[in-house]
Amino acid sequence: MGIRYVSAATLAETGAPVDAVPEKSRPPLPVLEDVRPASKPLVSSPIVDGAKPQWLTASPDTLRAMELLAFDRDICECQNCPLGKTRKNFVFGTGNPEAEILFVGEAPGADEDAQGLPFVGRAGQLLTKIIESTKTWKRGDVFICNVLKCRPPGNRTPLPEEVEQCRPYLEEQINIIKPKLIMALGASAAQALLKTKDSVGKLRNKWHDYAGIPLRVTYHPAALLRFDGYKKDVWEDMKELTAKYTDLKGK
Ligand code: URA
């Protein structure tokens, strides 16, 4: 099968909402336009400046990694909403592009904004513990991102118009990663992904469908830090997630 190099912008034209994003000063990434299995290592690497980004926890040499790297590069200077002016860093996400599990949170907080990585503050450390307590995944095995890629000032709840501006970025990340399962962390993530106004309490304890991907809802780790009583529920939700994963793997 032939391989043709196309620019990241060309790749993005097939679905990524990049119209209003200015070109980056870094040289464009080579991106493979090919339909080989995404997990198969490729011969060339997209790392042109010798350093892989901090958010990538796995090899950059897969089609999915290349697509995610190109997508990050295309959108990371976004100014589509006012949060672009107040952020320190655009927070794309972190993890393994080959991840089978995607965790989606609300928006970067102060620590995430400072480091350019999601879930690195207190709630993030708790999320790592929650993920690793399953004994099924390490943090670096999964992919973690937020509905909003930029920090709302003062950590306020994302505005509906911010969610709508940022939604295509999350949708494209899901489209590239193609996780087997999604865990929505808290109301903002659940409501954005499921296009509902229902509460976490109402959305928990059942499987939902996001574009054919089974989706579960649990409490946000920050809520857990405030109210210990949610611990048991989150543990139950993680047990459901791992059971479903085991079930899917067995098929
Ligand atoms: N809360 C979130 O929803 N996301 C983060 O990245 C950090 C805290």
Coordinates of C-alpha atoms and ligand atoms in Angstrom, one line a residue:
M1 CA 0.0 0.0 0.0
G2 CA 1.4 3.4 -0.9
I3 CA 2.1 6.1 1.6
R4 CA 1.7 9.8 0.8
Y5 CA 2.8 12.6 3.1
V6 CA 0.3 15.4 3.6
S7 CA 0.4 18.4 5.8
A8 CA -1.3 18.5 9.2
A9 CA -3.6 21.3 7.8
T10 CA -4.7 19.0 5.0
L11 CA -5.4 16.2 7.4
A12 CA -7.3 18.7 9.6
E13 CA -9.4 19.8 6.6
T14 CA -11.1 16.4 6.8
G15 CA -12.8 17.2 10.0
A16 CA -10.7 19.3 12.4
P17 CA -12.1 22.8 13.2
V18 CA -8.9 24.7 12.5
D19 CA -10.1 27.6 10.3
A20 CA -9.4 30.3 12.9
V21 CA -6.2 28.9 14.2
P22 CA -3.0 30.7 13.1
E23 CA -0.1 28.7 11.7
K24 CA 2.5 27.8 14.2
S25 CA 6.0 28.9 13.7
R26 CA 7.4 25.4 14.1
P27 CA 7.8 23.5 10.8
P28 CA 4.8 21.4 9.8
L29 CA 4.6 17.8 10.9
P30 CA 4.8 15.0 8.3
V31 CA 1.6 13.1 8.6
L32 CA 0.9 9.8 7.0
E33 CA -2.2 9.5 4.9
D34 CA -2.7 5.7 5.1
V35 CA -5.2 3.2 6.3
R36 CA -2.8 0.6 7.9
P37 CA -3.8 -0.5 11.4
A38 CA -3.2 2.4 13.7
S39 CA -1.2 0.5 16.3
K40 CA 1.4 -0.6 13.7
P41 CA 4.7 1.3 14.2
L42 CA 5.7 3.5 11.3
V43 CA 9.2 4.0 9.9
S44 CA 9.5 7.7 10.3
S45 CA 8.8 9.8 13.4
P46 CA 6.8 13.1 13.5
I47 CA 9.2 14.5 16.1
V48 CA 11.0 17.1 14.1
D49 CA 12.6 19.1 16.9
G50 CA 14.0 16.1 18.7
A51 CA 11.7 16.2 21.7
K52 CA 8.4 14.4 22.2
P53 CA 5.8 16.5 23.9
Q54 CA 5.3 16.0 27.6
W55 CA 1.7 14.9 27.2
L56 CA 2.5 11.9 25.1
T57 CA 3.1 8.8 27.3
A58 CA 3.8 6.3 24.5
S59 CA 5.6 6.0 21.2
P60 CA 5.1 8.8 18.7
D61 CA 5.6 6.4 15.9
T62 CA 2.0 5.3 15.3
L63 CA -0.6 6.7 13.0
R64 CA -2.8 7.7 15.9
A65 CA 0.1 9.4 17.7
M66 CA 1.0 11.3 14.5
E67 CA -2.6 12.4 14.1
L68 CA -2.9 13.6 17.7
L69 CA 0.4 15.4 17.5
A70 CA -0.7 17.1 14.3
F71 CA -4.1 17.9 15.8
D72 CA -2.5 19.4 18.9
R73 CA -0.2 21.5 16.7
D74 CA -3.2 22.7 14.7
I75 CA -5.3 23.9 17.5
C76 CA -2.9 24.8 20.3
E77 CA -3.0 28.5 19.5
C78 CA -6.8 28.6 19.4
Q79 CA -8.3 32.0 20.0
N80 CA -11.9 31.0 19.2
C81 CA -13.2 32.2 22.6
P82 CA -12.0 34.7 25.2
L83 CA -10.3 32.0 27.3
G84 CA -7.5 32.0 24.7
K85 CA -6.5 35.5 26.0
T86 CA -6.4 34.5 29.7
R87 CA -4.8 31.1 29.5
K88 CA -1.1 30.4 30.2
N89 CA -1.1 27.1 28.4
F90 CA -3.5 25.3 26.0
V91 CA -4.1 21.9 27.7
F92 CA -4.6 19.3 24.9
G93 CA -4.7 16.2 27.0
T94 CA -2.3 13.5 28.1
G95 CA -1.8 9.8 27.6
N96 CA -1.4 7.0 25.2
P97 CA -2.8 7.7 21.7
E98 CA -3.6 3.9 21.5
A99 CA -5.6 4.1 24.8
E100 CA -8.6 2.0 25.1
I101 CA -10.0 4.1 27.9
L102 CA -10.6 7.8 27.8
F103 CA -11.2 9.9 30.9
V104 CA -12.9 13.3 30.3
G105 CA -12.9 16.1 32.8
E106 CA -14.2 19.6 32.9
A107 CA -11.4 22.2 32.3
P108 CA -7.9 22.9 33.3
G109 CA -7.4 24.5 36.8
A110 CA -4.5 26.7 37.9
D111 CA -1.9 23.8 38.1
E112 CA -3.0 22.4 34.7
D113 CA -2.9 25.9 33.1
A114 CA 0.6 26.4 34.5
Q115 CA 2.0 23.1 33.3
G116 CA 0.0 22.6 30.1
L117 CA -1.1 19.1 31.3
P118 CA -4.5 18.0 32.5
F119 CA -5.2 16.6 36.0
V120 CA -1.8 17.4 37.6
G121 CA -3.1 19.2 40.7
R122 CA -4.7 17.6 43.8
A123 CA -7.8 16.3 41.9
G124 CA -5.4 14.9 39.3
Q125 CA -3.3 13.0 41.8
L126 CA -6.5 11.5 43.1
L127 CA -7.6 10.6 39.6
T128 CA -4.2 8.8 39.1
K129 CA -4.9 6.8 42.3
I130 CA -8.4 6.0 41.2
I131 CA -7.2 4.8 37.8
E132 CA -4.4 2.7 39.2
S133 CA -6.5 1.3 42.0
T134 CA -8.2 -0.8 39.4
K135 CA -4.9 -2.7 38.9
T136 CA -5.8 -2.8 35.3
W137 CA -4.3 0.5 34.0
K138 CA -1.5 2.8 34.9
R139 CA -2.2 6.5 34.3
G140 CA 0.0 6.5 31.2
D141 CA -2.0 3.7 29.6
V142 CA -5.2 5.7 29.3
F143 CA -5.9 9.1 27.7
I144 CA -7.1 12.0 29.9
C145 CA -8.4 15.3 28.6
N146 CA -11.0 17.9 29.3
V147 CA -14.1 19.4 27.7
L148 CA -12.4 22.8 27.7
K149 CA -8.7 23.1 26.7
C150 CA -8.2 26.4 28.4
R151 CA -8.7 27.4 32.0
P152 CA -11.8 29.5 32.9
P153 CA -10.7 32.4 35.1
G154 CA -11.1 31.5 38.8
N155 CA -12.0 27.9 37.8
R156 CA -15.6 28.9 37.2
T157 CA -17.8 26.3 35.5
P158 CA -17.5 26.4 31.7
L159 CA -20.1 28.6 30.0
P160 CA -22.4 26.8 27.5
E161 CA -20.8 28.9 24.6
E162 CA -17.3 27.8 25.7
V163 CA -18.4 24.2 25.7
E164 CA -19.8 24.6 22.2
Q165 CA -16.6 26.3 20.9
C166 CA -14.4 23.6 22.3
R167 CA -16.7 20.6 21.5
P168 CA -15.2 19.9 18.1
Y169 CA -11.8 19.5 19.6
L170 CA -13.0 16.9 22.0
E171 CA -15.0 15.2 19.3
E172 CA -11.9 15.0 17.0
Q173 CA -9.7 13.6 19.9
I174 CA -12.3 10.9 20.4
N175 CA -12.4 10.3 16.6
I176 CA -8.6 9.9 16.5
I177 CA -8.1 7.8 19.6
K178 CA -11.3 5.7 19.1
P179 CA -11.3 4.5 22.8
K180 CA -13.3 1.4 23.6
L181 CA -14.8 3.0 26.7
I182 CA -15.2 6.6 28.0
M183 CA -15.5 7.7 31.6
A184 CA -17.0 11.1 32.1
L185 CA -15.8 12.8 35.2
G186 CA -18.4 15.1 36.7
A187 CA -21.4 17.0 35.4
S188 CA -19.7 19.2 32.9
A189 CA -18.1 16.3 31.0
A190 CA -21.2 14.1 31.2
Q191 CA -23.5 16.9 30.1
A192 CA -21.3 18.0 27.3
L193 CA -20.7 14.4 26.0
L194 CA -24.3 13.3 26.3
K195 CA -25.9 16.7 25.5
T196 CA -28.1 16.6 28.5
K197 CA -28.7 18.8 31.6
D198 CA -29.2 15.8 33.9
S199 CA -27.1 15.5 37.1
V200 CA -24.3 13.1 37.8
G201 CA -26.6 11.4 40.3
K202 CA -29.2 10.7 37.6
L203 CA -26.6 9.7 34.9
R204 CA -24.6 7.3 37.1
N205 CA -25.3 3.6 37.3
K206 CA -26.0 3.0 33.7
W207 CA -24.2 2.7 30.4
H208 CA -24.7 5.5 27.9
D209 CA -23.7 5.6 24.2
Y210 CA -21.4 8.2 22.7
A211 CA -21.2 7.6 19.0
G212 CA -21.2 3.9 19.5
I213 CA -18.7 4.0 22.4
P214 CA -20.0 2.8 25.8
L215 CA -19.8 5.7 28.2
R216 CA -20.0 5.7 32.0
V217 CA -20.5 8.7 34.3
T218 CA -18.9 9.2 37.8
Y219 CA -18.2 12.0 40.2
H220 CA -15.4 14.4 39.5
P221 CA -12.3 13.7 41.7
A222 CA -12.5 17.3 42.9
A223 CA -16.0 16.5 44.3
L224 CA -14.4 13.5 46.1
L225 CA -11.9 15.8 47.7
R226 CA -14.7 17.9 49.1
F227 CA -17.0 15.0 50.1
D228 CA -15.6 11.7 51.1
G229 CA -19.0 10.1 50.8
Y230 CA -18.7 9.8 47.0
K231 CA -15.7 7.4 47.4
K232 CA -17.8 4.2 47.4
D233 CA -19.8 5.3 44.4
V234 CA -16.6 6.1 42.4
W235 CA -15.2 2.8 43.3
E236 CA -18.4 1.1 42.1
D237 CA -18.2 3.0 38.9
M238 CA -14.6 2.1 38.3
K239 CA -15.5 -1.6 39.0
E240 CA -18.2 -1.3 36.3
L241 CA -15.7 0.2 33.9
T242 CA -13.1 -2.6 34.4
A243 CA -15.7 -5.3 34.2
K244 CA -17.0 -3.9 30.9
Y245 CA -13.4 -3.7 29.6
T246 CA -12.7 -7.3 30.6
D247 CA -15.9 -8.3 28.9
L248 CA -15.0 -6.4 25.7
K249 CA -11.5 -7.9 25.6
G250 CA -13.0 -11.4 26.0
K251 CA -15.1 -11.1 22.9
Ligands
URA1 N1 -10.3 19.4 36.9 C1 -10.6 19.1 35.6 O1 -11.8 18.9 35.3 N2 -9.6 19.0 34.8 C2 -8.4 19.1 35.1 O2 -7.5 19.0 34.2 C3 -8.1 19.5 36.4 C4 -9.0 19.6 37.3

